[in-house]
PDB file of C-alpha atoms in Angstrom:
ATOM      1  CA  UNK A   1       0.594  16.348 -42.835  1.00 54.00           C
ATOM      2  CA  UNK A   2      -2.190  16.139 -39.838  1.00 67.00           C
ATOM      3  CA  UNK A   3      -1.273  12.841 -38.043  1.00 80.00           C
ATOM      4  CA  UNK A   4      -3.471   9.940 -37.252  1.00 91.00           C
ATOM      5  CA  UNK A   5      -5.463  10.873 -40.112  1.00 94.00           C
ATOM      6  CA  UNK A   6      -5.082   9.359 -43.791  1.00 95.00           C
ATOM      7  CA  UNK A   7      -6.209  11.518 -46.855  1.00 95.00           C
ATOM      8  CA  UNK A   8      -8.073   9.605 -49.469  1.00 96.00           C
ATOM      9  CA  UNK A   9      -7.724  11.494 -53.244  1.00 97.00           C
ATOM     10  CA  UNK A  10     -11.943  11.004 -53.067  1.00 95.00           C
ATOM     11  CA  UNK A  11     -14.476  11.237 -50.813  1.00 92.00           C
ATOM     12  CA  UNK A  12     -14.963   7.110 -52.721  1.00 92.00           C
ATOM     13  CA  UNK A  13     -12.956   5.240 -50.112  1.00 91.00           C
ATOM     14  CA  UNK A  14     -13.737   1.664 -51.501  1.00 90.00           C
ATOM     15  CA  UNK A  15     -11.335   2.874 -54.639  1.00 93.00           C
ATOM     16  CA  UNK A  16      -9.435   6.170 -53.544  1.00 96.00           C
ATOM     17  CA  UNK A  17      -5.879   5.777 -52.820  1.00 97.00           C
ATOM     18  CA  UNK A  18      -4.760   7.917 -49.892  1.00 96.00           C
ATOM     19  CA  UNK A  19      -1.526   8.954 -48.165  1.00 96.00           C
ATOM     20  CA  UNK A  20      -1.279   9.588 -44.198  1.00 94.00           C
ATOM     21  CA  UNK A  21       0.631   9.094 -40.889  1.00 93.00           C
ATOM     22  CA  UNK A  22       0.074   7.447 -37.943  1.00 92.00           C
ATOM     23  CA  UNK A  23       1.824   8.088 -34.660  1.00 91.00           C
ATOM     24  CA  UNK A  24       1.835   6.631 -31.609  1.00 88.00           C
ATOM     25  CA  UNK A  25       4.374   5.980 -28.370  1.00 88.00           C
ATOM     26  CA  UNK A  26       5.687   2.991 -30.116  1.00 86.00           C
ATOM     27  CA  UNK A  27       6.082   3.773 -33.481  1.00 87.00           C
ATOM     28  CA  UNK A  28       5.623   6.989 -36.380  1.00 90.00           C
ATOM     29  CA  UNK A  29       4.401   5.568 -39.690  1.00 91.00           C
ATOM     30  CA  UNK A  30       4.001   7.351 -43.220  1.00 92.00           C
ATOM     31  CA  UNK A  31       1.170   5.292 -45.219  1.00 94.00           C
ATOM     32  CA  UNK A  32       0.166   5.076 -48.216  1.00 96.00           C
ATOM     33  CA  UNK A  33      -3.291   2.946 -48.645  1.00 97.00           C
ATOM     34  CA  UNK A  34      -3.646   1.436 -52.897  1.00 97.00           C
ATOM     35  CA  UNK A  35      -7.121  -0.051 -53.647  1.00 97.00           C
ATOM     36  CA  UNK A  36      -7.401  -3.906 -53.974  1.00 96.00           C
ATOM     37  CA  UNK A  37      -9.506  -5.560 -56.775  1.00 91.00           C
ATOM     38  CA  UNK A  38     -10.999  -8.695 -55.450  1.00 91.00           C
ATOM     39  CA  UNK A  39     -14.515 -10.541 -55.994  1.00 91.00           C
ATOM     40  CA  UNK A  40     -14.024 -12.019 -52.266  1.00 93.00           C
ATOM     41  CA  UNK A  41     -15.881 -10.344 -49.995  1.00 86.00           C
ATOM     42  CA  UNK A  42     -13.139 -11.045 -47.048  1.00 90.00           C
ATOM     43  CA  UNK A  43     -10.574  -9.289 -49.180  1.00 94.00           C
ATOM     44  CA  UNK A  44      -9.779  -6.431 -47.896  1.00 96.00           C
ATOM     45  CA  UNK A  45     -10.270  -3.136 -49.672  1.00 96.00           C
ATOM     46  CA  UNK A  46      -6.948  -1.632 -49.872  1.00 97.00           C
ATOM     47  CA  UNK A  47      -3.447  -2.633 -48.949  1.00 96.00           C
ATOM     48  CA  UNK A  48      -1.166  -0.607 -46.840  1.00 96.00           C
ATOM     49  CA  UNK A  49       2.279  -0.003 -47.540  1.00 96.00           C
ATOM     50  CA  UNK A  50       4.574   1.638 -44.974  1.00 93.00           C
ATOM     51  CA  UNK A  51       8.552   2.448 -45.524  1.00 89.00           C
ATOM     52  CA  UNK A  52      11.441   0.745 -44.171  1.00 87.00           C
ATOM     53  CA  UNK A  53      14.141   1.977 -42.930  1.00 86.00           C
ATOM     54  CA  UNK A  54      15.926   2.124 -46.066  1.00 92.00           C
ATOM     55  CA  UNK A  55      12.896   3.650 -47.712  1.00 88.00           C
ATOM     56  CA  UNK A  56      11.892   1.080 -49.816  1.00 91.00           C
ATOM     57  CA  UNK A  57       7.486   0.356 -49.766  1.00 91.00           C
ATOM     58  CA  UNK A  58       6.864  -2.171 -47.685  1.00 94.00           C
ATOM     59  CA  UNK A  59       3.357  -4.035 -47.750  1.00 95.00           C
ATOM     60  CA  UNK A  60       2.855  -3.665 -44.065  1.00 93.00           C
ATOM     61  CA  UNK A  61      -1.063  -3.956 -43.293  1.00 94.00           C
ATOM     62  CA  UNK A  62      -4.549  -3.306 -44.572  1.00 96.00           C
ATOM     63  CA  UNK A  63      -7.692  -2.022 -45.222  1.00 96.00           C
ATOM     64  CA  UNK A  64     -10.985  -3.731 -44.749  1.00 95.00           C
ATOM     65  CA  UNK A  65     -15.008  -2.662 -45.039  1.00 93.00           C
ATOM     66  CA  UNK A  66     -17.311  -3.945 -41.953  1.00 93.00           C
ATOM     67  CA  UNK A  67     -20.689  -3.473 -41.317  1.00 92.00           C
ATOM     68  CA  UNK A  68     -22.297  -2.459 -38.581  1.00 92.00           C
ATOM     69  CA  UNK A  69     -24.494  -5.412 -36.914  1.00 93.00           C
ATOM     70  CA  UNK A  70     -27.070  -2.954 -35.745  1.00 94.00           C
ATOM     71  CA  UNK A  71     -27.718  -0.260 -37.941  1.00 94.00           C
ATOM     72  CA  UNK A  72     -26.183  -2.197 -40.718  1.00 92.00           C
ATOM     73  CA  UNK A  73     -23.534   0.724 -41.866  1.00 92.00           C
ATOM     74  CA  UNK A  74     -20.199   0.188 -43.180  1.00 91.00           C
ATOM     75  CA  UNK A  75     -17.214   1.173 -41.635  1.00 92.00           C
ATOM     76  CA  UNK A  76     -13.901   1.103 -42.502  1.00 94.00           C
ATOM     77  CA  UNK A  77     -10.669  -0.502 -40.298  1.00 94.00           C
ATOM     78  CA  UNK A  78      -7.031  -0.231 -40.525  1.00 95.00           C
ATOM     79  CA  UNK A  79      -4.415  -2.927 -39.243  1.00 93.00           C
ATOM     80  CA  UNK A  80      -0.362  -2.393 -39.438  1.00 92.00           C
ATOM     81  CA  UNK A  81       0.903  -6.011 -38.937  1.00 88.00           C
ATOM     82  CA  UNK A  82       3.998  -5.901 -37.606  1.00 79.00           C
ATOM     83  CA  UNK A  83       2.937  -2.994 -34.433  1.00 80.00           C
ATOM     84  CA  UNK A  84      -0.189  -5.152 -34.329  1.00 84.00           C
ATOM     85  CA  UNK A  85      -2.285  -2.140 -34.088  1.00 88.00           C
ATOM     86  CA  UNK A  86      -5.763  -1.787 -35.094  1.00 90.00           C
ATOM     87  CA  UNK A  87      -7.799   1.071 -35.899  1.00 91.00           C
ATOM     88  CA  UNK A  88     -11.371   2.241 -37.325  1.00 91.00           C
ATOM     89  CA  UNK A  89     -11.329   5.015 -39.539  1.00 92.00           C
ATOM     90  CA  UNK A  90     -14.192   8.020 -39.407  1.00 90.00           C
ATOM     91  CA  UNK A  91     -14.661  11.661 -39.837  1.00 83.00           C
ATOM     92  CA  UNK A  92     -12.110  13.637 -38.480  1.00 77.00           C
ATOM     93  CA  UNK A  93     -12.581  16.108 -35.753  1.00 77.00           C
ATOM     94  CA  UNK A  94     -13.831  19.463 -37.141  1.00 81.00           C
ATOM     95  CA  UNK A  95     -13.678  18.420 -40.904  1.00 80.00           C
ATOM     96  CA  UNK A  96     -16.322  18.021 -43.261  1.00 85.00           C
ATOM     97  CA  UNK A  97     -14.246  16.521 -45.697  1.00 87.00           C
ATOM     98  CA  UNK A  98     -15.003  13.125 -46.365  1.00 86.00           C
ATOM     99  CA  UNK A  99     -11.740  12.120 -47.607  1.00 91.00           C
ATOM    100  CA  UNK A 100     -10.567  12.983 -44.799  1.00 91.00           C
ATOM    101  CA  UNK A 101     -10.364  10.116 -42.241  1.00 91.00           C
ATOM    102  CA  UNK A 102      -9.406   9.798 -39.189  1.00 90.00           C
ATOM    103  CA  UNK A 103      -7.751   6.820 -37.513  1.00 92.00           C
ATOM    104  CA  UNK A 104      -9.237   5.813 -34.122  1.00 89.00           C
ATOM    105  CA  UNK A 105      -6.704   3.025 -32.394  1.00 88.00           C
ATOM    106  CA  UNK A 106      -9.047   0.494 -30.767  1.00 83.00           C
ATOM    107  CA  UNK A 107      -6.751  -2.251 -28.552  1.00 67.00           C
ATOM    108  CA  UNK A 108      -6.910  -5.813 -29.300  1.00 59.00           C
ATOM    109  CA  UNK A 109      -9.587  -8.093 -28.303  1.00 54.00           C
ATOM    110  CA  UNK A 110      -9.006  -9.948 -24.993  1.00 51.00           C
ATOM    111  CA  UNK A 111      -7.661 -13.417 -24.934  1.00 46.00           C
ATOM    112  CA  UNK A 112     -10.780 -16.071 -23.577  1.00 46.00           C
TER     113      UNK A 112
END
């Protein structure tokens, strides 16, 4: 499996599941992403599940649709809770599968 990437079963992100991995210097995470049924627009659009130690699913993050404040497209972005890491997701490098996505770590936003 390519890392950093998660692969949806349709090119339909708002209700494909997906599987990846995501690796960094901290941590190496297997994640699976399940589609979330919600009216409320701050809901997010999947829920990620990660597995502990023991190998049991653990609900560990999720995924929610943005929009773009100046061209008004949506985007996608990933958080895993307990890393605190943060992420977009996008069109990986060289692919022109769309249910392919890449995840692009973005740090967190600067304490004012």
């Amino acid at each position: 499996m390519t890392t950093n990437c998660i692969k949806f079963t349709s090119a339909d992100i708002e209700t494909a599941k997906g599987v990846g991995s995501i690796l960094t210097l901290t941590f190496d995470l297997d994640i699976t992403v399940e589609p979330v049924a919600s009216v409320n627009p701050m809901a997010p659009t999947h829920r990620g599940l990660g597995r502990s130690p023991r190998g049991k699913l653990v609900e560990c993050g999720g995924i929610w649709r943005k929009q773009n404040k100046e061209t008004g497209a949506d985007y996608y972005t990933l958080t895993i809770r307990d890393h605190g890491f943060n992420a977009n997701l996008g069109k990986a490098a060289n692919q022109n599968d769309l249910s392919l996505q890449a995840v692009i770590p973005w740090g967190p936003k600067d304490a004012a």
